[in-house]
Amino acid sequence: MATYALDNASPHGTDHLGGLSGMFDQFTTDRISETTPLSGRRCLELGAGNGSVAVWLADRVGADGRVVAVDIEPQHIPEHNRLTVLCLDLTRDPLPPGPFDFIHTRLVLGHLPNRDTLLPQLCGLLAPGGAILLEEFNVQPNLFGNDVLQVPAEAPELGRLWDRYNQLRGELFTAAGTASDFAVRMHRLLLDAGLVDVQTVSYCRSWRGGEPGSWHATGSLQQFRPMLAERGFDGTAVDALVAGLANPQFQVSGRLLNSTSGYAPR
Ligand SMILES: C[S@@+](CC[C@H](N)C(=O)[O-])C[C@H]1O[C@@H](n2cnc3c(N)ncnc32)[C@H](O)[C@@H]1O
């Protein structure tokens, strides 16, 4: 069975996960705030990465609430007195026992081969009236997203390298079992699971070299280095792109994040 193509234990894992937090935590926490109150709530954060969202939740649930954070590689999740961290493989381990008042997952389910069966199970863990929020990249072709908006004048080749890298990156994720259409199917899947008030909001913000979007890109680019070399994208190309990603003159349109919420009937 294919597995997630990246590795939190990599020396580049901190950049990759920190880039995601920097790009999306403000949007994600705004979405959570408009979706559910948190005081006293039981929350589940799946594929927690560096734990930034899990800790944000733990800071807000209060003395009567709790947060469970799950990841297959949870080593970046900080300790917090209202946070329980579980090392679980969501493709085969039993889910933590519910019920939960709020379940969140960002950029995880799309990578998991069992996403379509896991999602109804997650909905089944919700308490009556409980909320779920799913966030995934919408990578459908021809969308504004991940496009080069400016390259440094001294490095015009960066646009071509970025586009080629992203094509290969997509192929590597697909080969590892990541579904490119999951973000656009989540809304329907929540309706099919019987959830109510289902709503999707999308977010996309451009970034410059040196900003969190570039940390995320560099973190995955470095981790893919050996697989890219096998596909003809050699170390020189990777090095040139890594240098470009640190240059503020390099600007990219960012990726579109679909954020879909729904509620268990009361
Ligand atoms: C792209 S990162 C997203 C991290 C975090 N949710 C965020 O958005 O910042 C995917 C996360 O899912 C975790 N993951 C991948 N496969 C998993 C599995 N089978 N079971 C549990 N966690 C998994 C990874 O270890 C990683 O932390």
PDB file of C-alpha atoms in Angstrom, residues 147-260:
ATOM      1  CA  ASP A 147       1.878  29.827 -10.688  1.00  0.00           C
ATOM      2  CA  VAL A 148       5.061  31.845 -10.957  1.00  0.00           C
ATOM      3  CA  LEU A 149       4.184  35.551 -10.735  1.00  0.00           C
ATOM      4  CA  GLN A 150       7.720  36.955 -10.814  1.00  0.00           C
ATOM      5  CA  VAL A 151      11.262  35.599 -11.079  1.00  0.00           C
ATOM      6  CA  PRO A 152      14.446  37.489 -10.138  1.00  0.00           C
ATOM      7  CA  ALA A 153      15.833  39.271 -13.219  1.00  0.00           C
ATOM      8  CA  GLU A 154      19.163  37.513 -12.759  1.00  0.00           C
ATOM      9  CA  ALA A 155      17.591  34.022 -12.684  1.00  0.00           C
ATOM     10  CA  PRO A 156      15.017  33.779 -15.493  1.00  0.00           C
ATOM     11  CA  GLU A 157      15.327  29.970 -15.535  1.00  0.00           C
ATOM     12  CA  LEU A 158      13.554  29.735 -12.162  1.00  0.00           C
ATOM     13  CA  GLY A 159      10.103  29.825 -13.741  1.00  0.00           C
ATOM     14  CA  ARG A 160      10.829  26.778 -15.883  1.00  0.00           C
ATOM     15  CA  LEU A 161      12.469  24.939 -12.963  1.00  0.00           C
ATOM     16  CA  TRP A 162       9.527  25.684 -10.658  1.00  0.00           C
ATOM     17  CA  ASP A 163       6.972  24.478 -13.198  1.00  0.00           C
ATOM     18  CA  ARG A 164       8.928  21.283 -13.941  1.00  0.00           C
ATOM     19  CA  TYR A 165       9.456  20.612 -10.228  1.00  0.00           C
ATOM     20  CA  ASN A 166       5.753  21.000  -9.537  1.00  0.00           C
ATOM     21  CA  GLN A 167       4.867  18.630 -12.339  1.00  0.00           C
ATOM     22  CA  LEU A 168       7.254  16.002 -10.908  1.00  0.00           C
ATOM     23  CA  ARG A 169       6.073  16.718  -7.349  1.00  0.00           C
ATOM     24  CA  GLY A 170       2.503  16.012  -8.428  1.00  0.00           C
ATOM     25  CA  GLU A 171       3.608  12.763 -10.055  1.00  0.00           C
ATOM     26  CA  LEU A 172       5.479  11.691  -6.911  1.00  0.00           C
ATOM     27  CA  PHE A 173       2.460  12.341  -4.697  1.00  0.00           C
ATOM     28  CA  THR A 174       0.148  10.556  -7.130  1.00  0.00           C
ATOM     29  CA  ALA A 175       2.498   7.559  -7.206  1.00  0.00           C
ATOM     30  CA  ALA A 176       2.363   7.515  -3.390  1.00  0.00           C
ATOM     31  CA  GLY A 177      -1.440   7.364  -3.465  1.00  0.00           C
ATOM     32  CA  THR A 178      -2.384  11.022  -2.910  1.00  0.00           C
ATOM     33  CA  ALA A 179      -5.740  11.878  -4.511  1.00  0.00           C
ATOM     34  CA  SER A 180      -5.746  15.134  -6.466  1.00  0.00           C
ATOM     35  CA  ASP A 181      -9.547  15.326  -6.494  1.00  0.00           C
ATOM     36  CA  PHE A 182     -10.243  14.862  -2.785  1.00  0.00           C
ATOM     37  CA  ALA A 183     -10.511  18.583  -2.026  1.00  0.00           C
ATOM     38  CA  VAL A 184     -13.376  18.972  -4.474  1.00  0.00           C
ATOM     39  CA  ARG A 185     -15.147  15.798  -3.269  1.00  0.00           C
ATOM     40  CA  MET A 186     -15.103  16.580   0.475  1.00  0.00           C
ATOM     41  CA  HIS A 187     -18.279  18.643   0.420  1.00  0.00           C
ATOM     42  CA  ARG A 188     -20.290  15.863  -1.262  1.00  0.00           C
ATOM     43  CA  LEU A 189     -18.750  13.221   1.024  1.00  0.00           C
ATOM     44  CA  LEU A 190     -19.870  15.132   4.132  1.00  0.00           C
ATOM     45  CA  LEU A 191     -23.393  15.441   2.714  1.00  0.00           C
ATOM     46  CA  ASP A 192     -23.376  11.702   1.941  1.00  0.00           C
ATOM     47  CA  ALA A 193     -22.279  11.013   5.523  1.00  0.00           C
ATOM     48  CA  GLY A 194     -25.463  12.749   6.722  1.00  0.00           C
ATOM     49  CA  LEU A 195     -23.883  15.966   7.969  1.00  0.00           C
ATOM     50  CA  VAL A 196     -25.817  19.217   7.876  1.00  0.00           C
ATOM     51  CA  ASP A 197     -24.963  22.878   7.161  1.00  0.00           C
ATOM     52  CA  VAL A 198     -22.025  21.738   5.010  1.00  0.00           C
ATOM     53  CA  GLN A 199     -20.007  24.699   3.748  1.00  0.00           C
ATOM     54  CA  THR A 200     -16.802  25.096   1.716  1.00  0.00           C
ATOM     55  CA  VAL A 201     -14.552  28.156   1.819  1.00  0.00           C
ATOM     56  CA  SER A 202     -11.389  28.444  -0.305  1.00  0.00           C
ATOM     57  CA  TYR A 203      -8.230  30.380   0.452  1.00  0.00           C
ATOM     58  CA  CYS A 204      -5.203  31.305  -1.626  1.00  0.00           C
ATOM     59  CA  ARG A 205      -2.488  33.914  -0.931  1.00  0.00           C
ATOM     60  CA  SER A 206       0.624  34.640  -2.977  1.00  0.00           C
ATOM     61  CA  TRP A 207       4.032  34.387  -1.340  1.00  0.00           C
ATOM     62  CA  ARG A 208       7.592  35.573  -1.911  1.00  0.00           C
ATOM     63  CA  GLY A 209      10.896  33.797  -1.514  1.00  0.00           C
ATOM     64  CA  GLY A 210      11.873  33.695   2.153  1.00  0.00           C
ATOM     65  CA  GLU A 211       8.239  33.607   3.371  1.00  0.00           C
ATOM     66  CA  PRO A 212       6.507  30.507   4.820  1.00  0.00           C
ATOM     67  CA  GLY A 213       5.297  29.344   1.394  1.00  0.00           C
ATOM     68  CA  SER A 214       8.911  29.058   0.350  1.00  0.00           C
ATOM     69  CA  TRP A 215       9.849  27.099   3.516  1.00  0.00           C
ATOM     70  CA  HIS A 216       7.121  24.600   2.687  1.00  0.00           C
ATOM     71  CA  ALA A 217       8.285  24.356  -0.923  1.00  0.00           C
ATOM     72  CA  THR A 218      11.957  24.025   0.070  1.00  0.00           C
ATOM     73  CA  GLY A 219      11.147  21.405   2.719  1.00  0.00           C
ATOM     74  CA  SER A 220       9.424  19.144   0.207  1.00  0.00           C
ATOM     75  CA  LEU A 221      11.876  19.903  -2.624  1.00  0.00           C
ATOM     76  CA  GLN A 222      14.808  18.807  -0.450  1.00  0.00           C
ATOM     77  CA  GLN A 223      13.023  15.661   0.681  1.00  0.00           C
ATOM     78  CA  PHE A 224      12.224  14.715  -2.906  1.00  0.00           C
ATOM     79  CA  ARG A 225      15.826  15.306  -4.068  1.00  0.00           C
ATOM     80  CA  PRO A 226      16.714  11.596  -4.697  1.00  0.00           C
ATOM     81  CA  MET A 227      13.408  10.836  -6.469  1.00  0.00           C
ATOM     82  CA  LEU A 228      13.742  13.989  -8.581  1.00  0.00           C
ATOM     83  CA  ALA A 229      17.258  12.956  -9.657  1.00  0.00           C
ATOM     84  CA  GLU A 230      15.845   9.613 -10.851  1.00  0.00           C
ATOM     85  CA  ARG A 231      13.470  11.625 -13.064  1.00  0.00           C
ATOM     86  CA  GLY A 232      16.183  13.821 -14.576  1.00  0.00           C
ATOM     87  CA  PHE A 233      15.763  16.824 -12.234  1.00  0.00           C
ATOM     88  CA  ASP A 234      19.337  16.781 -10.983  1.00  0.00           C
ATOM     89  CA  GLY A 235      21.069  18.270  -7.937  1.00  0.00           C
ATOM     90  CA  THR A 236      22.085  21.390  -9.853  1.00  0.00           C
ATOM     91  CA  ALA A 237      18.449  22.118 -10.673  1.00  0.00           C
ATOM     92  CA  VAL A 238      17.411  21.496  -7.049  1.00  0.00           C
ATOM     93  CA  ASP A 239      20.181  23.779  -5.767  1.00  0.00           C
ATOM     94  CA  ALA A 240      19.176  26.565  -8.187  1.00  0.00           C
ATOM     95  CA  LEU A 241      15.551  26.307  -7.076  1.00  0.00           C
ATOM     96  CA  VAL A 242      16.470  26.237  -3.374  1.00  0.00           C
ATOM     97  CA  ALA A 243      18.469  29.450  -3.894  1.00  0.00           C
ATOM     98  CA  GLY A 244      15.595  31.027  -5.819  1.00  0.00           C
ATOM     99  CA  LEU A 245      13.123  30.117  -3.084  1.00  0.00           C
ATOM    100  CA  ALA A 246      15.101  32.282  -0.656  1.00  0.00           C
ATOM    101  CA  ASN A 247      14.976  35.327  -2.953  1.00  0.00           C
ATOM    102  CA  PRO A 248      12.117  37.802  -2.262  1.00  0.00           C
ATOM    103  CA  GLN A 249      12.016  38.625  -5.976  1.00  0.00           C
ATOM    104  CA  PHE A 250      10.609  35.133  -6.594  1.00  0.00           C
ATOM    105  CA  GLN A 251       6.812  35.285  -6.235  1.00  0.00           C
ATOM    106  CA  VAL A 252       4.267  32.492  -6.550  1.00  0.00           C
ATOM    107  CA  SER A 253       0.482  32.557  -6.489  1.00  0.00           C
ATOM    108  CA  GLY A 254       0.193  30.051  -3.634  1.00  0.00           C
ATOM    109  CA  ARG A 255      -1.989  26.990  -3.449  1.00  0.00           C
ATOM    110  CA  LEU A 256      -5.763  26.998  -3.125  1.00  0.00           C
ATOM    111  CA  LEU A 257      -6.874  25.408   0.143  1.00  0.00           C
ATOM    112  CA  ASN A 258     -10.449  24.121   0.276  1.00  0.00           C
ATOM    113  CA  SER A 259     -11.863  24.188   3.803  1.00  0.00           C
ATOM    114  CA  THR A 260     -15.096  22.214   4.226  1.00  0.00           C
TER     115      THR A 260
END
